[in-house]
Amino acid sequence: MNAQLHYNKIKGMNLSIDASRGKPDAQQTALSLGLLDAIGDCPPSIINYGGPDGIPEMKQLFADMLGLQPGEIIVGGNSSLTMMFDAVQTLVQSGLWQSGKTKIICPSPGYDRHFAICQHLDLEMITIPMTPAGPDMDIVTSLATDPNVGGIWCVPVFSNPQGYVYSAETVKALAALKTANPNFKILWDNAYAVHHFRGLRPQIPCILKECETHGHGARPIIFSSFSKISLPGAAVACMAGSPSGLEVFRKRLAIQAIGPDKVNQLRHVRFFKNLHGIEAHMQKHAAILRPKFELVAKMLAPLPVTFTDPNGGYFLSMETAPGKAKKIQTLCKEAGVLFTDAGATFPYGQDPADTNLRIPPTFLSMEELEQAMEVLCLAIEIA
Amino acid sequence: MNAQLHYNKIKGMNLSIDASRGKPDAQQTALSLGLLDAIGDCPPSIINYGGPDGIPEMKQLFADMLGLQPGEIIVGGNSSLTMMFDAVQTLVQSGLWQSGKTKIICPSPGYDRHFAICQHLDLEMITIPMTPAGPDMDIVTSLATDPNVGGIWCVPVFSNPQGYVYSAETVKALAALKTANPNFKILWDNAYAVHHFRGLRPQIPCILKECETHGHGARPIIFSSFSKISLPGAAVACMAGSPSGLEVFRKRLAIQAIGPDKVNQLRHVRFFKNLHGIEAHMQKHAAILRPKFELVAKMLAPLPVTFTDPNGGYFLSMETAPGKAKKIQTLCKEAGVLFTDAGATFPYGQDPADTNLRIPPTFLSMEELEQAMEVLCLAIEIA
């Protein structure tokens, strides 16, 4: 049966598979259900107001996970996305960045929600290429000479959507970067710090220490979260940086909030205990995720596309022939399989060559994933 | 023994009592410890992303509590203060209000954290008097003819710090108010909707319905929270309004957050079940709080001050002779008893007559409260 006939047959099956977002699957979240009963005895200080930046034990857990000091951590609510939005809003409101004027460097393909924040707050985005070692630093270096260029988005470990890991050279170059704008910020979204599912945990230099070496301590704003370690939506997020880098955020936080949910922090501390507990837990995630990524790679291998085959994270990135990504995504959609919109991985939703698609293998069961990939493969052949 | 000698003796005891904030006490929070185990079976949709504005059951609970429809509710995170801050920030960022230009009416004495939000975001505050029936509506009516006047802060039920309840006339007048500014907003902080500890629950007209009657549906932004029903810091908050009133916030929310902590919402739903469950629970709070407020009123009665004696809420408000409030608070502080800073209940921390002190009887045990009040009474006599 040729691809078109096969596609038509599947289209007639009225599939409805959502492969558009990088959610963990039910097996993964089941691993953390014990969290809900992990609270036990709750000291009075935990169940009343106070402690604007988190309980010491949770700061320690994040610090161990990210290679930072507890004093460098502000523990927040359930979402690092919300902390990122708020950080950018703070930079705008405080005048360190200016709506309608400040430009942000966006290595692309990248995370659609980073770009949406910039667009919502009217910060111009400059699309630049990603390489397997991180953003193209020649271009970054050149752009940073413009005083209106105020920062860069980075997903340093298992980048969204490629799953690339920044090289030590890239991290060091970002820290050393000469910027015309004194308020240049590195928005360092370390969402997948412990999310390797093959091999060892990637080791990259600490962006904060590297920046401090060059006298740029206020430059990095680090974000991380347990969203894809414990329970998405019911997890704990943090931001981190140097005292000078965090000052503008701490000042705002004192007005903005009485404090985060300390009970949920204590739950996480008691459930995971320490970095070893996190790592052991993530090995169970790895066992669930590895076969899914392998299935996707196996099915894409014979086709006229290139794709990344990462060792961790939640996505892989596929490059089609020029001008084909939108068509492929639409064909999938018409057959009942929803992928992230083509273009969504670029600022303003515009993929100049129309070649990139983001594939999140995590949420679907192996059976659904195989079905979704079958449709994708047929769509590639047809397109 | 005269007041000064008695005061000196107590000063020598090195007391350390913090009566500065309106926290629930440990007996009250103990009432909600069952919440932590109330989760039971957790459906997969609850422990994964999705649902930006809350689970239907939690919306229903808030709707029943506030006399609204579930569709009018956006459930948020753990803090209504954070939602208020974000709402004001949204109004500023969207251009509906303008930093450095828009003025906000602040009935005073009022809630210090409302005023801090305005100050942080550079919104000029206009101090106006409170009456036992709510803000002085003659002054509000006159101020609203200024197109730069963009809104008003209101705590309609058991106002902070007086414990006043707005009259039906005040609510209706606020809804009917002619405003030169088309984006005039009523920031309606209904923090103590079910927090009566004497008598029946106060019934006031629904500000949203009243505003809609006058074609001002987008005017009220309602806030509420379980912070002083369940566990402060680990509770659930909401904002509410008409579809047109909430539009600017929903648009932002889609960029800002993947969704709130649904597990904690489900905990609340399962623990409180319905409005009846909330009311029964709040009767237990009432039994703890009533004697504390009675003690304060009894001890203040013989003294040359006036004070409110509310039937609910978390505070009472005391008026001293002119120019004495700061001195009294300082005397208390020097004897180891911390009250909220004199002036804090006014915009910019400035009480023009220096007469107002806020007394929060809730957090201290009866013994500590009696000790704190003894010091306060002596300080009043001395001052």
Tab-separated table of C-alpha atoms in Angstrom, chain A residues 107-350:
chain	number	residue	atom	x	y	z
A	107	PRO	CA	18.344	30.758	19.998
A	108	SER	CA	15.924	28.870	17.758
A	109	PRO	CA	14.273	26.466	17.503
A	110	GLY	CA	13.538	27.084	21.180
A	111	TYR	CA	10.812	26.974	23.807
A	112	ASP	CA	7.594	28.551	22.564
A	113	ARG	CA	6.577	29.779	26.014
A	114	HIS	CA	9.793	31.780	26.434
A	115	PHE	CA	8.990	33.544	23.199
A	116	ALA	CA	5.365	34.130	24.206
A	117	ILE	CA	6.546	35.967	27.344
A	118	CYS	CA	8.696	38.335	25.278
A	119	GLN	CA	5.930	38.937	22.776
A	120	HIS	CA	3.340	39.610	25.500
A	121	LEU	CA	5.612	42.145	27.195
A	122	ASP	CA	6.631	43.747	23.886
A	123	LEU	CA	10.314	42.802	23.925
A	124	GLU	CA	11.667	42.397	20.423
A	125	MET	CA	13.045	38.930	19.732
A	126	ILE	CA	16.130	38.283	17.616
A	127	THR	CA	16.143	34.779	16.180
A	128	ILE	CA	19.598	33.181	16.055
A	129	PRO	CA	20.673	29.613	15.247
A	130	MET	CA	21.267	26.863	17.773
A	131	THR	CA	24.163	24.462	17.394
A	132	PRO	CA	24.674	21.141	19.178
A	133	ALA	CA	26.981	23.063	21.567
A	134	GLY	CA	24.471	25.840	22.284
A	135	PRO	CA	23.690	29.196	20.697
A	136	ASP	CA	26.007	30.380	17.926
A	137	MET	CA	28.375	32.459	20.056
A	138	ASP	CA	29.832	34.444	17.155
A	139	ILE	CA	26.413	35.886	16.490
A	140	VAL	CA	25.701	36.384	20.210
A	141	THR	CA	29.003	38.242	20.616
A	142	SER	CA	28.206	40.517	17.712
A	143	LEU	CA	24.629	41.225	18.870
A	144	ALA	CA	25.752	42.022	22.419
A	145	THR	CA	27.517	45.145	21.151
A	146	ASP	CA	24.050	46.705	20.703
A	147	PRO	CA	23.058	48.474	23.947
A	148	ASN	CA	19.401	47.651	23.257
A	149	VAL	CA	20.111	43.932	23.403
A	150	GLY	CA	19.166	43.104	26.972
A	151	GLY	CA	19.432	39.366	27.293
A	152	ILE	CA	19.272	35.832	25.975
A	153	TRP	CA	17.055	32.809	26.630
A	154	CYS	CA	18.959	29.586	27.351
A	155	VAL	CA	17.906	25.995	28.047
A	156	PRO	CA	21.413	24.738	28.758
A	157	VAL	CA	20.766	21.070	29.470
A	158	PHE	CA	18.646	19.063	27.031
A	159	SER	CA	17.468	22.135	25.174
A	160	ASN	CA	13.854	22.377	24.158
A	161	PRO	CA	13.281	21.073	21.497
A	162	GLN	CA	16.630	19.581	20.374
A	163	GLY	CA	17.854	17.991	23.579
A	164	TYR	CA	21.278	19.596	23.062
A	165	VAL	CA	23.616	20.192	26.003
A	166	TYR	CA	25.645	23.414	26.020
A	167	SER	CA	29.402	22.860	25.828
A	168	ALA	CA	31.695	24.148	28.565
A	169	GLU	CA	33.032	26.637	26.010
A	170	THR	CA	29.570	28.054	25.356
A	171	VAL	CA	28.829	28.455	29.065
A	172	LYS	CA	32.155	30.179	29.641
A	173	ALA	CA	31.710	32.424	26.601
A	174	LEU	CA	28.250	33.511	27.802
A	175	ALA	CA	29.736	34.353	31.187
A	176	ALA	CA	32.647	36.296	29.686
A	177	LEU	CA	30.540	38.020	27.010
A	178	LYS	CA	31.167	41.741	26.622
A	179	THR	CA	27.774	43.441	26.512
A	180	ALA	CA	27.020	47.058	25.703
A	181	ASN	CA	23.954	46.822	27.934
A	182	PRO	CA	24.959	46.802	31.629
A	183	ASN	CA	21.671	45.061	32.497
A	184	PHE	CA	22.236	42.170	30.130
A	185	LYS	CA	20.626	39.049	31.601
A	186	ILE	CA	21.027	35.370	30.843
A	187	LEU	CA	17.639	33.739	31.402
A	188	TRP	CA	18.931	30.264	32.268
A	189	ASP	CA	16.027	27.817	32.203
A	190	ASN	CA	17.598	24.702	33.655
A	191	ALA	CA	14.390	22.683	33.427
A	192	TYR	CA	16.016	19.332	32.671
A	193	ALA	CA	19.036	19.342	34.968
A	194	VAL	CA	18.529	15.758	36.156
A	195	HIS	CA	16.445	14.448	33.250
A	196	HIS	CA	18.971	12.236	31.452
A	197	PHE	CA	17.516	8.916	30.363
A	198	ARG	CA	20.671	7.519	28.737
A	199	GLY	CA	24.195	7.624	30.078
A	200	LEU	CA	25.454	9.867	32.816
A	201	ARG	CA	24.168	13.220	33.952
A	202	PRO	CA	25.676	15.936	31.739
A	203	GLN	CA	28.166	18.097	33.602
A	204	ILE	CA	28.412	21.687	32.511
A	205	PRO	CA	30.111	24.594	34.296
A	206	CYS	CA	27.999	26.549	36.778
A	207	ILE	CA	26.805	29.663	34.931
A	208	LEU	CA	26.647	31.673	38.153
A	209	LYS	CA	30.212	30.870	39.226
A	210	GLU	CA	31.500	31.512	35.704
A	211	CYS	CA	29.722	34.873	35.540
A	212	GLU	CA	31.037	35.843	38.961
A	213	THR	CA	34.566	35.072	37.788
A	214	HIS	CA	34.132	37.765	35.173
A	215	GLY	CA	32.471	40.247	37.526
A	216	HIS	CA	29.068	39.583	35.938
A	217	GLY	CA	27.393	38.112	39.023
A	218	ALA	CA	24.087	39.868	38.376
A	219	ARG	CA	23.885	38.502	34.835
A	220	PRO	CA	22.366	35.006	35.159
A	221	ILE	CA	18.849	34.382	36.397
A	222	ILE	CA	18.548	30.648	36.859
A	223	PHE	CA	15.235	28.771	36.880
A	224	SER	CA	14.440	25.186	37.714
A	225	SER	CA	11.552	23.090	38.920
A	226	PHE	CA	10.321	19.708	40.079
A	227	SER	CA	7.460	19.819	37.555
A	228	LYS	CA	8.908	16.940	35.563
A	229	ILE	CA	10.389	15.196	38.576
A	230	SER	CA	7.323	14.969	40.817
A	231	LEU	CA	3.824	16.079	39.781
A	232	PRO	CA	3.340	18.641	37.001
A	233	GLY	CA	1.252	21.478	38.391
A	234	ALA	CA	1.712	20.359	41.996
A	235	ALA	CA	5.490	20.668	42.137
A	236	VAL	CA	7.900	23.313	43.417
A	237	ALA	CA	9.890	25.797	41.326
A	238	CYS	CA	12.817	28.086	42.059
A	239	MET	CA	14.854	30.929	40.715
A	240	ALA	CA	18.482	31.519	41.620
A	241	GLY	CA	21.293	33.971	41.223
A	242	SER	CA	23.752	36.158	43.076
A	243	PRO	CA	22.614	38.532	45.835
A	244	SER	CA	23.045	41.481	43.466
A	245	GLY	CA	21.280	39.655	40.644
A	246	LEU	CA	18.315	38.708	42.816
A	247	GLU	CA	17.953	42.055	44.592
A	248	VAL	CA	15.335	43.530	42.267
A	249	PHE	CA	13.273	40.343	42.535
A	250	ARG	CA	13.538	40.078	46.325
A	251	LYS	CA	12.446	43.682	46.698
A	252	ARG	CA	9.373	42.982	44.610
A	253	LEU	CA	8.679	39.665	46.333
A	254	ALA	CA	8.372	41.436	49.688
A	255	ILE	CA	5.404	43.372	48.254
A	256	GLN	CA	4.005	40.658	46.036
A	257	ALA	CA	3.669	37.654	48.295
A	258	ILE	CA	3.410	36.639	51.905
A	259	GLY	CA	5.275	33.452	51.087
A	260	PRO	CA	5.199	30.282	49.024
A	261	ASP	CA	3.408	27.013	49.868
A	262	LYS	CA	5.802	25.631	52.495
A	263	VAL	CA	3.739	22.505	53.065
A	264	ASN	CA	4.336	21.405	49.500
A	265	GLN	CA	8.030	22.134	49.908
A	266	LEU	CA	8.165	19.960	53.005
A	267	ARG	CA	6.347	17.201	51.102
A	268	HIS	CA	9.050	17.308	48.441
A	269	VAL	CA	11.848	17.329	51.005
A	270	ARG	CA	10.400	14.348	52.846
A	271	PHE	CA	9.658	12.386	49.688
A	272	PHE	CA	12.958	12.922	47.853
A	273	LYS	CA	15.158	13.440	50.942
A	274	ASN	CA	18.320	14.464	49.040
A	275	LEU	CA	20.049	14.542	45.672
A	276	HIS	CA	20.560	10.789	45.804
A	277	GLY	CA	16.798	10.366	46.232
A	278	ILE	CA	16.159	12.583	43.222
A	279	GLU	CA	18.654	10.695	41.098
A	280	ALA	CA	17.240	7.299	42.027
A	281	HIS	CA	13.757	8.584	41.229
A	282	MET	CA	14.857	9.952	37.859
A	283	GLN	CA	16.311	6.586	36.902
A	284	LYS	CA	12.777	5.231	37.114
A	285	HIS	CA	11.618	8.022	34.829
A	286	ALA	CA	14.489	7.165	32.489
A	287	ALA	CA	13.355	3.565	32.177
A	288	ILE	CA	9.924	4.774	31.059
A	289	LEU	CA	11.171	7.452	28.651
A	290	ARG	CA	14.114	5.705	26.952
A	291	PRO	CA	12.031	3.235	24.886
A	292	LYS	CA	9.783	6.054	23.697
A	293	PHE	CA	12.661	8.116	22.359
A	294	GLU	CA	14.166	4.976	20.824
A	295	LEU	CA	10.903	4.186	19.065
A	296	VAL	CA	10.720	7.675	17.568
A	297	ALA	CA	14.343	7.523	16.369
A	298	LYS	CA	13.828	4.081	14.855
A	299	MET	CA	10.730	5.112	12.950
A	300	LEU	CA	12.201	8.371	11.653
A	301	ALA	CA	15.565	6.857	10.630
A	302	PRO	CA	14.592	5.666	7.121
A	303	LEU	CA	12.891	8.923	6.166
A	304	PRO	CA	14.190	12.011	4.334
A	305	VAL	CA	14.389	14.112	7.497
A	306	THR	CA	17.089	14.846	10.048
A	307	PHE	CA	16.364	14.702	13.732
A	308	THR	CA	18.093	14.928	17.087
A	309	ASP	CA	18.461	11.850	19.273
A	310	PRO	CA	19.028	13.273	22.760
A	311	ASN	CA	20.107	11.521	25.949
A	312	GLY	CA	17.603	13.349	28.094
A	313	GLY	CA	14.935	15.995	28.283
A	314	TYR	CA	11.412	15.930	26.925
A	315	PHE	CA	11.683	16.636	23.220
A	316	LEU	CA	13.438	15.914	20.027
A	317	SER	CA	13.631	18.215	17.059
A	318	MET	CA	13.032	17.222	13.467
A	319	GLU	CA	14.110	19.067	10.306
A	320	THR	CA	12.163	18.432	7.119
A	321	ALA	CA	12.935	19.557	3.602
A	322	PRO	CA	12.452	23.334	3.238
A	323	GLY	CA	8.844	24.458	3.229
A	324	LYS	CA	7.432	21.136	4.397
A	325	ALA	CA	6.994	21.363	8.188
A	326	LYS	CA	3.612	23.137	8.176
A	327	LYS	CA	2.261	20.774	5.560
A	328	ILE	CA	3.373	17.702	7.528
A	329	GLN	CA	1.885	19.011	10.752
A	330	THR	CA	-1.395	19.795	8.997
A	331	LEU	CA	-1.556	16.328	7.443
A	332	CYS	CA	-1.074	14.833	10.921
A	333	LYS	CA	-3.760	17.072	12.360
A	334	GLU	CA	-6.219	16.090	9.654
A	335	ALA	CA	-5.589	12.472	10.564
A	336	GLY	CA	-6.311	13.190	14.231
A	337	VAL	CA	-2.744	13.515	15.530
A	338	LEU	CA	-1.898	16.854	17.074
A	339	PHE	CA	1.743	17.967	17.063
A	340	THR	CA	2.966	21.342	18.328
A	341	ASP	CA	2.218	23.918	15.621
A	342	ALA	CA	4.968	24.159	13.031
A	343	GLY	CA	6.675	27.492	13.625
A	344	ALA	CA	5.877	27.515	17.357
A	345	THR	CA	9.519	26.778	18.139
A	346	PHE	CA	10.508	30.151	16.627
A	347	PRO	CA	9.893	33.727	17.814
A	348	TYR	CA	6.564	35.101	16.584
A	349	GLY	CA	5.678	31.544	15.468
A	350	GLN	CA	7.692	32.056	12.276
